[in-house]
Tab-separated table of C-alpha atoms and ligand atoms in Angstrom:
chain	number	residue	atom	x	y	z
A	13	UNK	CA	-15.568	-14.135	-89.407
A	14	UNK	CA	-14.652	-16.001	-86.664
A	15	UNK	CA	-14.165	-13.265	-84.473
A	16	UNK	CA	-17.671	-12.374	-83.273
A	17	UNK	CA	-18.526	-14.152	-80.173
A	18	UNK	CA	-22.401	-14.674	-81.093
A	19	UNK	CA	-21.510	-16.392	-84.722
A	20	UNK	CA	-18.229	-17.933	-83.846
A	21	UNK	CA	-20.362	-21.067	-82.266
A	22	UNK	CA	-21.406	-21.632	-85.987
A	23	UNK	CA	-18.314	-21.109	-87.638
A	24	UNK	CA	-16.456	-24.112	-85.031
A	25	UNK	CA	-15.395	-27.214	-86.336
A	26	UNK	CA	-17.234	-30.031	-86.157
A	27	UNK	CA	-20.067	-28.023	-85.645
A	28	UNK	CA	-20.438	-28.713	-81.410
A	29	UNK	CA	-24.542	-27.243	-81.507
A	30	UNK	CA	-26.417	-25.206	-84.270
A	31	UNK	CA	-27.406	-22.564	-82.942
A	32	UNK	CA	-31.064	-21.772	-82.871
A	33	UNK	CA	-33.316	-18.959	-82.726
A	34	UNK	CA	-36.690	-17.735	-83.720
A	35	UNK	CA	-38.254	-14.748	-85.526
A	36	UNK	CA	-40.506	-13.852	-83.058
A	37	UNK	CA	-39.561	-15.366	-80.077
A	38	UNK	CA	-42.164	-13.302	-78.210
A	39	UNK	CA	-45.126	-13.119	-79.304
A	40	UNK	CA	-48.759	-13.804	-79.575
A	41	UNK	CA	-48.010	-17.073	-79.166
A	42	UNK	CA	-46.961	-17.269	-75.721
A	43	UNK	CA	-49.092	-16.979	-72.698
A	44	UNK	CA	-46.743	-15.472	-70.829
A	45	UNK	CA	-46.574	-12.242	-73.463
A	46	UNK	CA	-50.799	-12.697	-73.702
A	47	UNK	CA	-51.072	-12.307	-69.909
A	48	UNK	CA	-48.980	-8.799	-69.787
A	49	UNK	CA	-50.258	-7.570	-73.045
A	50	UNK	CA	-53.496	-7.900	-71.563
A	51	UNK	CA	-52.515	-5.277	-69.464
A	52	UNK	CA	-50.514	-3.148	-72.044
A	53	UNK	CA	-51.013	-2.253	-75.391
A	54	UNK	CA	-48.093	-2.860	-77.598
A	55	UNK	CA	-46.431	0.261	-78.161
A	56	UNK	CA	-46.564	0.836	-74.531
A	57	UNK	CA	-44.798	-2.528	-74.078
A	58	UNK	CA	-42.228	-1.367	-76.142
A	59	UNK	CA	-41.594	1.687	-74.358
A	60	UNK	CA	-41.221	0.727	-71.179
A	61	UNK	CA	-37.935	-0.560	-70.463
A	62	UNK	CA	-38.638	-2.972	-67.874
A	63	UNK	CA	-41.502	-4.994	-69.853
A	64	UNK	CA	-39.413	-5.139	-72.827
A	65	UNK	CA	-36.637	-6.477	-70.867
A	66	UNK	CA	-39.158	-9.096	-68.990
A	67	UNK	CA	-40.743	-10.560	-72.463
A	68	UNK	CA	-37.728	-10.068	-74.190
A	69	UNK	CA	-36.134	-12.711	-71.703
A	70	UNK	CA	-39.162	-15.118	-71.855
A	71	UNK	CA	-38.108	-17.691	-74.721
A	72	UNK	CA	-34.266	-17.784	-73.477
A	73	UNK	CA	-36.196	-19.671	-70.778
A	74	UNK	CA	-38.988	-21.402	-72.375
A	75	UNK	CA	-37.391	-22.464	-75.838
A	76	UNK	CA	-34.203	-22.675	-75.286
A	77	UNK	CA	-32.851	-20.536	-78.023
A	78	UNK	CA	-29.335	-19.476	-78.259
A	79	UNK	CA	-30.089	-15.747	-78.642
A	80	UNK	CA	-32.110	-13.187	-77.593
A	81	UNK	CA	-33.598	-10.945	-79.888
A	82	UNK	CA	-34.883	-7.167	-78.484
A	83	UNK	CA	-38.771	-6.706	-77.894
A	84	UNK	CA	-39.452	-3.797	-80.076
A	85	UNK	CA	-41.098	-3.318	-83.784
A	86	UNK	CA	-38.780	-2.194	-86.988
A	87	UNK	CA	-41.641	0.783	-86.900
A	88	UNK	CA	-40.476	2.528	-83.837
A	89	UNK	CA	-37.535	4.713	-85.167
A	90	UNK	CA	-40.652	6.550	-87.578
A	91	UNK	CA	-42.919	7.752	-84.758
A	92	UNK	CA	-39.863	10.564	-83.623
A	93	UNK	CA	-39.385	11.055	-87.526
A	94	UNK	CA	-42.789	12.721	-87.389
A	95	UNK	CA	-44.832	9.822	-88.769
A	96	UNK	CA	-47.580	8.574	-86.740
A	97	UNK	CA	-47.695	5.081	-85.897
A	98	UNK	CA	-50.766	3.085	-84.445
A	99	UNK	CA	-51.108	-0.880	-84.037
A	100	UNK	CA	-54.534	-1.872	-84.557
A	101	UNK	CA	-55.728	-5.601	-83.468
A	102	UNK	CA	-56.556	-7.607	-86.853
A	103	UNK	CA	-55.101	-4.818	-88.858
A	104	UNK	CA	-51.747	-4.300	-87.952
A	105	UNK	CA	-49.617	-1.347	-88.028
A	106	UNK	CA	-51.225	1.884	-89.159
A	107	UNK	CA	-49.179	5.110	-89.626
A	108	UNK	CA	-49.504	8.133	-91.430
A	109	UNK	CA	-48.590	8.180	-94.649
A	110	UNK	CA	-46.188	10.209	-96.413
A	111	UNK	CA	-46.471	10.470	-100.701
A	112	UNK	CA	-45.985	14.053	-101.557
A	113	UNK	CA	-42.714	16.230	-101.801
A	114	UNK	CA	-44.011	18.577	-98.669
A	115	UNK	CA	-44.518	15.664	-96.154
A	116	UNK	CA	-41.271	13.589	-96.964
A	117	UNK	CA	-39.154	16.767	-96.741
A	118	UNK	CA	-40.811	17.644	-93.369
A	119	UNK	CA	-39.813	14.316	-92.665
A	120	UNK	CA	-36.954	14.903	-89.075
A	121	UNK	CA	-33.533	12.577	-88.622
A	122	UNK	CA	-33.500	11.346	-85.178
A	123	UNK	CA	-31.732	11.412	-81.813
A	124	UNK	CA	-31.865	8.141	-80.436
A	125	UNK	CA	-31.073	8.713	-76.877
A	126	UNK	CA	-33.387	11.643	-76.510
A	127	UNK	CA	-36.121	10.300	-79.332
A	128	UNK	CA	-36.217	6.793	-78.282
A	129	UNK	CA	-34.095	6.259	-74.942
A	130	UNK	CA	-36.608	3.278	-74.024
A	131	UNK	CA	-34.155	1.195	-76.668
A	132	UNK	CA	-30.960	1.601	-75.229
A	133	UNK	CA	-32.196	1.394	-71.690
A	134	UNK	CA	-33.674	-1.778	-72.230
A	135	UNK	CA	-30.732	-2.962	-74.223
A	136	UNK	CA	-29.083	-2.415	-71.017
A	137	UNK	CA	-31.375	-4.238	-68.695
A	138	UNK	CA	-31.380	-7.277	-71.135
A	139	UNK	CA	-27.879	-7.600	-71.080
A	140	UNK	CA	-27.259	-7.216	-67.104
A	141	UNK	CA	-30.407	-10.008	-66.872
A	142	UNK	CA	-28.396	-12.497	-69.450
A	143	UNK	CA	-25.215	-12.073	-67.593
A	144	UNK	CA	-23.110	-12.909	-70.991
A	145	UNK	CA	-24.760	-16.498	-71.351
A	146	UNK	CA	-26.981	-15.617	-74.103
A	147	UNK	CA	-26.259	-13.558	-77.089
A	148	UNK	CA	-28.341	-10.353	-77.627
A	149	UNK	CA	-29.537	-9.470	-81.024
A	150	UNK	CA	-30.882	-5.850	-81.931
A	151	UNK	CA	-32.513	-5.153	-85.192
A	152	UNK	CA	-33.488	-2.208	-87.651
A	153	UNK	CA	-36.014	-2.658	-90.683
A	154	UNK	CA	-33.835	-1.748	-93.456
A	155	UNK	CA	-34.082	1.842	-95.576
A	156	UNK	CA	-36.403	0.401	-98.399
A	157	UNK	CA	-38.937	-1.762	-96.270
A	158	UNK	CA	-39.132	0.838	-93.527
A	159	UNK	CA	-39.862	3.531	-96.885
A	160	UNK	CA	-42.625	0.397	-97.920
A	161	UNK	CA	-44.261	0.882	-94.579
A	162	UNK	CA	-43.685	5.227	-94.363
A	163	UNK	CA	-45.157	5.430	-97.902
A	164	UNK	CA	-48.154	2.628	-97.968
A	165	UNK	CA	-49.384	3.767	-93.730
A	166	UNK	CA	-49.598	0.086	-93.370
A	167	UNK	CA	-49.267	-3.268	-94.972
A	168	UNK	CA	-50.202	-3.744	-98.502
A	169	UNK	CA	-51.086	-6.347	-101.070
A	170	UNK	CA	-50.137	-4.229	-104.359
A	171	UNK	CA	-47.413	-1.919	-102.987
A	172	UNK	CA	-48.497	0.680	-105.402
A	173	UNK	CA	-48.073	3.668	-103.584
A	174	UNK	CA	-44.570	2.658	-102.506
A	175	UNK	CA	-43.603	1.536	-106.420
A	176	UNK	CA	-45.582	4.330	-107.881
A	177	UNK	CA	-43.185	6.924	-106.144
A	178	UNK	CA	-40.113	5.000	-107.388
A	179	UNK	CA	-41.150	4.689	-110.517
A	180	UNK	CA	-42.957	8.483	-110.952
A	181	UNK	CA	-40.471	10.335	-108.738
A	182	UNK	CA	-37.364	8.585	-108.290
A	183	UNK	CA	-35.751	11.813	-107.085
A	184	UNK	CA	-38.041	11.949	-103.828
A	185	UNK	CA	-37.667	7.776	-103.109
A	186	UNK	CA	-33.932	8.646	-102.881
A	187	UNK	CA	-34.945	11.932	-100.888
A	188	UNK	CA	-37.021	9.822	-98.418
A	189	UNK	CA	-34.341	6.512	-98.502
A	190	UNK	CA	-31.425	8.927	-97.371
A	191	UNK	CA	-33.286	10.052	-94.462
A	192	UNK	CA	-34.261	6.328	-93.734
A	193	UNK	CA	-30.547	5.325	-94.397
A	194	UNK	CA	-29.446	8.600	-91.639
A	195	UNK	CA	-32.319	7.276	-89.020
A	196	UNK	CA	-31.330	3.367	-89.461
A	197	UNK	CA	-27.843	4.483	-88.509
A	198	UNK	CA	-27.997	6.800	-85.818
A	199	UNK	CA	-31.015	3.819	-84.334
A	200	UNK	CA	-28.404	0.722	-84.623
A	201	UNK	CA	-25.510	2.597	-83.531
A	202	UNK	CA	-27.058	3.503	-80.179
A	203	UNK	CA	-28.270	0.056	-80.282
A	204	UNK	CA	-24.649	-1.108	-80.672
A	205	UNK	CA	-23.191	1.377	-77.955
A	206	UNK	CA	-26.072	0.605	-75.257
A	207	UNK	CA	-24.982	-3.479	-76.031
A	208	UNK	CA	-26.098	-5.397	-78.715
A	209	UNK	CA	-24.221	-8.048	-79.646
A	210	UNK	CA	-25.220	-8.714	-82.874
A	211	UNK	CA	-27.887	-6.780	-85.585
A	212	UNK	CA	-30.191	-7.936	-87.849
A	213	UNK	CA	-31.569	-5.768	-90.745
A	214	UNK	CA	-34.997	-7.008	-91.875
A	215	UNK	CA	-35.823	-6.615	-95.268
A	216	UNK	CA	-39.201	-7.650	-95.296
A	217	UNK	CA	-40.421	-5.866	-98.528
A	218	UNK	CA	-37.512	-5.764	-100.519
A	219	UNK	CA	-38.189	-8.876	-102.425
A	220	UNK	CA	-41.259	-7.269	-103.831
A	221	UNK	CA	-38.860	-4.947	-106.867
A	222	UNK	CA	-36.978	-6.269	-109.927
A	223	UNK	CA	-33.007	-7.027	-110.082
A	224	UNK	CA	-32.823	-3.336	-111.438
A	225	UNK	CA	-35.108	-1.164	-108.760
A	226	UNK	CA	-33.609	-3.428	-105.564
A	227	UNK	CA	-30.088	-2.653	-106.255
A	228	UNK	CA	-30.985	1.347	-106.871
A	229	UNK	CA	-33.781	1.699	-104.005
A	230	UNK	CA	-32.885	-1.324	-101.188
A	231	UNK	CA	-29.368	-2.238	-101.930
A	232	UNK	CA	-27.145	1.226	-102.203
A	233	UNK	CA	-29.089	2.345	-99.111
A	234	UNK	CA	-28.509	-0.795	-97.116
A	235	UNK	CA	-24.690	-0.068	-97.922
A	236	UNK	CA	-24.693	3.343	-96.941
A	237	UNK	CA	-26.308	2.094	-93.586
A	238	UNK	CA	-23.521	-0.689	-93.285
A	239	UNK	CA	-21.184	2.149	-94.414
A	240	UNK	CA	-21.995	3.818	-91.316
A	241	UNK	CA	-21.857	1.637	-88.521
A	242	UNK	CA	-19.758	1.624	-85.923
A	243	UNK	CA	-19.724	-2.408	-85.587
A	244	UNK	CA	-15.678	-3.925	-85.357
A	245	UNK	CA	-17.210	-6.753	-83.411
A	246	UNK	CA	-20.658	-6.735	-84.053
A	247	UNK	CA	-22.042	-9.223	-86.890
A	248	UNK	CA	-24.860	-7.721	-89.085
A	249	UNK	CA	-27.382	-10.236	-90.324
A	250	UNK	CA	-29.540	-9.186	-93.367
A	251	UNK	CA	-32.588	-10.934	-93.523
A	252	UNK	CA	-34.407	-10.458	-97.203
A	253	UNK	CA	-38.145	-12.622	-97.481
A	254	UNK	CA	-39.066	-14.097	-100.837
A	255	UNK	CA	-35.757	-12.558	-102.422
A	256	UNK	CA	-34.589	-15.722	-104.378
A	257	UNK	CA	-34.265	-13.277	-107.678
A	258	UNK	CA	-32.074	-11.345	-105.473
A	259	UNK	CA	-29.481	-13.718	-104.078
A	260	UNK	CA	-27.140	-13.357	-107.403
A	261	UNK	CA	-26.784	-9.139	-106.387
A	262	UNK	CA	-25.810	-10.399	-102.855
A	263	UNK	CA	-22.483	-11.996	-103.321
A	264	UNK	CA	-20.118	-9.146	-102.450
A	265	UNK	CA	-22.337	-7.165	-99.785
A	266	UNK	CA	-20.584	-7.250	-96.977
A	267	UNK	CA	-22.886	-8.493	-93.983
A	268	UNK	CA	-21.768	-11.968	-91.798
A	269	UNK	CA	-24.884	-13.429	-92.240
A	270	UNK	CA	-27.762	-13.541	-94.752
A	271	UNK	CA	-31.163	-14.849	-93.309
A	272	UNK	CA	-33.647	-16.089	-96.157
A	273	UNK	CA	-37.335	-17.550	-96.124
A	274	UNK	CA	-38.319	-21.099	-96.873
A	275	UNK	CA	-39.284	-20.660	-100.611
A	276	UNK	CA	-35.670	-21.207	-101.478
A	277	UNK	CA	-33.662	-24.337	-101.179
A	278	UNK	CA	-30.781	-23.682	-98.715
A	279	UNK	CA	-28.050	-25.889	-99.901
A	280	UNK	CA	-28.458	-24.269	-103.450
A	281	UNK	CA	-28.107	-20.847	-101.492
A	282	UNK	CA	-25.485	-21.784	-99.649
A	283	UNK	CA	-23.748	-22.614	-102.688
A	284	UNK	CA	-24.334	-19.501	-104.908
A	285	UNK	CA	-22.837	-17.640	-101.749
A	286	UNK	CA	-20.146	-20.250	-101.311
A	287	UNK	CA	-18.594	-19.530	-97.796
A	288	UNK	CA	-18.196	-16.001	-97.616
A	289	UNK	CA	-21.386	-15.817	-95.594
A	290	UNK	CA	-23.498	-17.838	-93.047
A	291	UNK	CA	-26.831	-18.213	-93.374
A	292	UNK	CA	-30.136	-18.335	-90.914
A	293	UNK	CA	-33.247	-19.737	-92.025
A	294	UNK	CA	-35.285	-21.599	-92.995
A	295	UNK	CA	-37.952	-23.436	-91.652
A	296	UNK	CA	-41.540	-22.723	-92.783
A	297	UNK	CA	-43.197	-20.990	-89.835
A	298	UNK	CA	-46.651	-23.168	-90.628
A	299	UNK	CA	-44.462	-26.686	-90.112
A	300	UNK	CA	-44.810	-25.623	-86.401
A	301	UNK	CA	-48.788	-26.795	-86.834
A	302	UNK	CA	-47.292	-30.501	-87.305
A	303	UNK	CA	-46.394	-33.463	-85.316
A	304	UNK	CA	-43.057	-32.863	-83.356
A	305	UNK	CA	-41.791	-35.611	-85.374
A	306	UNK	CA	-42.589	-34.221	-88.476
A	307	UNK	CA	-41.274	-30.998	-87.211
A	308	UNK	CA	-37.972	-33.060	-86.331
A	309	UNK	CA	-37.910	-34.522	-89.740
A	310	UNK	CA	-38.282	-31.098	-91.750
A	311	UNK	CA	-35.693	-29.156	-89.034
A	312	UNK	CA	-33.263	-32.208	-89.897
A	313	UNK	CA	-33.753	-31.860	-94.081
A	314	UNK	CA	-33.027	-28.268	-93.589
A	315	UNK	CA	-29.766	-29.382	-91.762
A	316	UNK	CA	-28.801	-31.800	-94.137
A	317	UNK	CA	-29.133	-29.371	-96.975
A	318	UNK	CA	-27.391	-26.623	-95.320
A	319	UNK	CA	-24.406	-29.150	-95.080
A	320	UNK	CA	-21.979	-30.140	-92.388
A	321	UNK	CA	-19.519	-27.585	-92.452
A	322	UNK	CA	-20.027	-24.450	-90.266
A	323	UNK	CA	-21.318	-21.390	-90.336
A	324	UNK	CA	-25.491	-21.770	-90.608
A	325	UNK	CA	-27.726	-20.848	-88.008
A	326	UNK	CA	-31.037	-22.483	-87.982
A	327	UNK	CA	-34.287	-20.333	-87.617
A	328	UNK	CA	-37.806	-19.927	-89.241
A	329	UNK	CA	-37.854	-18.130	-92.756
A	330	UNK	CA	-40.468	-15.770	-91.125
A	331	UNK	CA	-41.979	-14.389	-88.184
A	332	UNK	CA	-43.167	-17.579	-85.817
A	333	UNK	CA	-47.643	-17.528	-86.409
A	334	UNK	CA	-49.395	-15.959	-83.422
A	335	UNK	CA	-51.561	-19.701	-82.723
A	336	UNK	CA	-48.169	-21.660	-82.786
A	337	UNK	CA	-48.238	-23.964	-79.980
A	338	UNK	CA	-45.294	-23.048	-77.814
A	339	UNK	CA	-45.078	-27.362	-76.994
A	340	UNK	CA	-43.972	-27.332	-80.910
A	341	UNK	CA	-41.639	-24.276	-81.107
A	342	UNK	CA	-39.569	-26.164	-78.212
A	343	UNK	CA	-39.666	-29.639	-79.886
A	344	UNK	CA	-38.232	-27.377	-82.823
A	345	UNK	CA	-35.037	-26.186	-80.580
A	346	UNK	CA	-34.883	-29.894	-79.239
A	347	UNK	CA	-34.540	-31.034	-82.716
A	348	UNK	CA	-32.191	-28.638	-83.984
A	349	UNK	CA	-30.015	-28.945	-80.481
A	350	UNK	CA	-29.711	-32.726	-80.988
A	351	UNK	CA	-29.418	-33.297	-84.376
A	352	UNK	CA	-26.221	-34.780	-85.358
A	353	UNK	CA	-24.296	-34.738	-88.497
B	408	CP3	O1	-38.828	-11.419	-82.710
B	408	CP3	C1	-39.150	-10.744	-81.715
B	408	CP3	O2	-39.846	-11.149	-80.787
B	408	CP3	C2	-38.635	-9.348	-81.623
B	408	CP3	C3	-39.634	-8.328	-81.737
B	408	CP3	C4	-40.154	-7.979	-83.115
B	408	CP3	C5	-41.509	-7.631	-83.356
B	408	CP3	N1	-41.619	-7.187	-84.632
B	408	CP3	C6	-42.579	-7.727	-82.352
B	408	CP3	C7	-43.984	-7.623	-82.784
B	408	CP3	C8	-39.467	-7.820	-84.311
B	408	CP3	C9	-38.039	-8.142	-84.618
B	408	CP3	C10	-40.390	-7.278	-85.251
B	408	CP3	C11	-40.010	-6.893	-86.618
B	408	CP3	C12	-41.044	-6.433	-87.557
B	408	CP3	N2	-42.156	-5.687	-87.301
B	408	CP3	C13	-40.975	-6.653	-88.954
B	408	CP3	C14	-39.843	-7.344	-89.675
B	408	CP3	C15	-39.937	-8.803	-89.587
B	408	CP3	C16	-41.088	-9.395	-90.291
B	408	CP3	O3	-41.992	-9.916	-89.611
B	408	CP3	O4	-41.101	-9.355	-91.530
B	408	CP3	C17	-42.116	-6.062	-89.525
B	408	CP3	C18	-42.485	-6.074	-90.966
B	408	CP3	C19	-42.850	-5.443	-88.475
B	408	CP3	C20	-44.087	-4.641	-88.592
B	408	CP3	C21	-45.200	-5.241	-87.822
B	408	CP3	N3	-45.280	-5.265	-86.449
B	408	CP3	C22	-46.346	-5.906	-88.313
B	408	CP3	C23	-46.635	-6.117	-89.786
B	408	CP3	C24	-47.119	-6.284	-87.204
B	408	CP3	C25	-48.463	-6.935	-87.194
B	408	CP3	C26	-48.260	-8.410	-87.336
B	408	CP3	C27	-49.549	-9.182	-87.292
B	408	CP3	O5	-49.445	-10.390	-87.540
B	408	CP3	O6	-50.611	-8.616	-87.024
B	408	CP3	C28	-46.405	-5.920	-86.039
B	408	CP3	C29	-46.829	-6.152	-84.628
B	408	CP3	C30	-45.882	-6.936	-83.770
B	408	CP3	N4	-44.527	-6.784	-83.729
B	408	CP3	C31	-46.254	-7.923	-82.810
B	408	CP3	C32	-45.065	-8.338	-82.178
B	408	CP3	C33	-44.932	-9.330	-81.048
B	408	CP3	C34	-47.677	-8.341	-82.466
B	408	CP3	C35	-48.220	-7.311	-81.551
B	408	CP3	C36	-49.308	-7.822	-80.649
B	408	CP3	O7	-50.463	-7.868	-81.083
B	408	CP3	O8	-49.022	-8.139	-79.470
């Protein structure tokens, strides 16, 4: 464990400084990212290289954080698959979507440094701007919620589309998940090669399924994907949202870190993993709308609970909320930076 550079902070004992990071560092939030996505849409921004580099760099500055984390969207790696994706204001992400037998075997794998070469290149740029002070972090949605967003074209309340296939035609939700689990590898390897320093898998959607249909259709293809990475010094952090159910099928997958949301108690987490794993979480996002001394006091409970030995790295348990003050997201990294055990 203690031999990647970006978690080995956490693992040091005492404990010299939490680390601290933010789902979302860049976002809607910020001014800064409001002033040059006034100029750019958002997939733009995330094609060009240079921009993604510039906001990706913005809350190492303003925060404070102890990693960066790549400007990009866990929907990128479907556009070159042959899925069309849009980003509509108020609506969010809007792609094509694909339900029937013909459309998920016309699905394509992809070539990362031909399909998306705006990843790697800004990888690149990141890294040369951080100079090796500041961890970089590069990220893939994981097979099932990137097959959640392929099969619904968007977000969804009921997920029926998505849970429909698995449950009518099991046999094409594997067919479309081994595709996903080909693209998520080829995606984070180039990731890996181009210099990321550490990857997180978000798994968004997978708390959504049963004990039963998350091992079958989220689990096995997350291990093929770990299977399949070329990573000897690269810590892989699966995050999984409202997946308390889930933590019992967790204990012997074999990621460094496990990132969870704020509905579960993190000392009781910590506990069913023992210390096989760290973990990152897991501040409610909306505790950012209190006082910074509230904010303080919640960051500190969190710290408490999570327990003085090493090996826990503090962040939100979701994406940061786009009217966030950015005065409260640093008074978060303050707190989390001074606290004391
Ligand atoms: O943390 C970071 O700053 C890194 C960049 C990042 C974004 N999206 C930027 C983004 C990361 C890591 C993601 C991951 C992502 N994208 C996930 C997994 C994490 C999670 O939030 O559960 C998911 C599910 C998506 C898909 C997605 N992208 C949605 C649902 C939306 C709309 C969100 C909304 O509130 O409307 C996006 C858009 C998006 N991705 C924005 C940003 C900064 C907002 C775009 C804008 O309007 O400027």
């Amino acid at each position: 464990m203690t031999a990647y550079p970006f978690i080995e902070a956490c693992w040091r004992r005492p404990v010299p400084r939490r680390p601290v990071w933010i789902m979302r560092q860049a976002g809607r939030y910020m001014p800064q990212y409001q002033e040059i996505r006034g100029r750019t849409d958002f997939l733009t921004l995330c094609k060009t290289p240079e921009l993604a580099a510039q906001v990706t760099l913005l809350p190492i500055e303003i925060l404070g954080v102890d990693a960066a984390i790549l400007f990009s969207d866990i929907l990128i790696p479907l556009e070159p698959m042959g899925i069309s994706v849009a980003f509509e204001d108020k609506i969010g992400p809007v792609l094509s979507p694909v339900r029937d037998e013909k459309s998920i075997r016309a699905l394509r794998g992809i070539e990362p440094g031909e399909d998306v070469p705006f990843v790697p290149e800004a990888i690149r740029l990141i890294r040369r701007e951080l100079e090796g002070k500041t961890p970089l972090i590069g990220f893939s949605g994981s097979p099932f919620t990137l097959a959640t967003y392929a099969v619904e074209g968007g977000t969804s309340k009921s997920f029926h589309n998505i849970k429909g296939l698995l449950y009518s035609r099991p046999d094409l939700a594997d067919m479309l998940l081994e595709k996903l689990c080909g693209v998520v590898v080829s995606y984070l390897n180039s990731q890996i090669r181009a210099g990321a320093q550490a990857i997180q898998i978000f798994d968004t959607w997978g708390g959504i399924l049963s004990g039963e249909e998350y091992a079958r259709f989220s689990l096995n293809p997350l291990r093929k994907v770990l299977k399949g990475l070329d990573r000897d010094s690269v810590p892989v952090i699966y995050y999984l949202n409202d997946g308390a159910h889930l933590v019992p099928l967790l204990d012997s997958l074999e990621v460094e870190v496990l990132g969870i949301d704020w509905r579960q108690d993190i000392g009781q987490v910590r506990q069913a993993l023992g210390r096989k794993k760290a973990i990152q979480g897991n501040l409610d996002p909306a505790v950012l709308f209190a006082s910074p001394d509230e904010i303080a006091r919640r960051a500190r409970l969190i710290m408490d609970a999570a327990g003085p030995e090493p090996g826990h790295i503090f962040n939100l348990g979701h994406g940061i909320l786009p009217t966030t003050p950015v005065r409260n997201a640093i008074a978060l990294v303050e707190a989390v930076h001074s606290y004391r055990e």
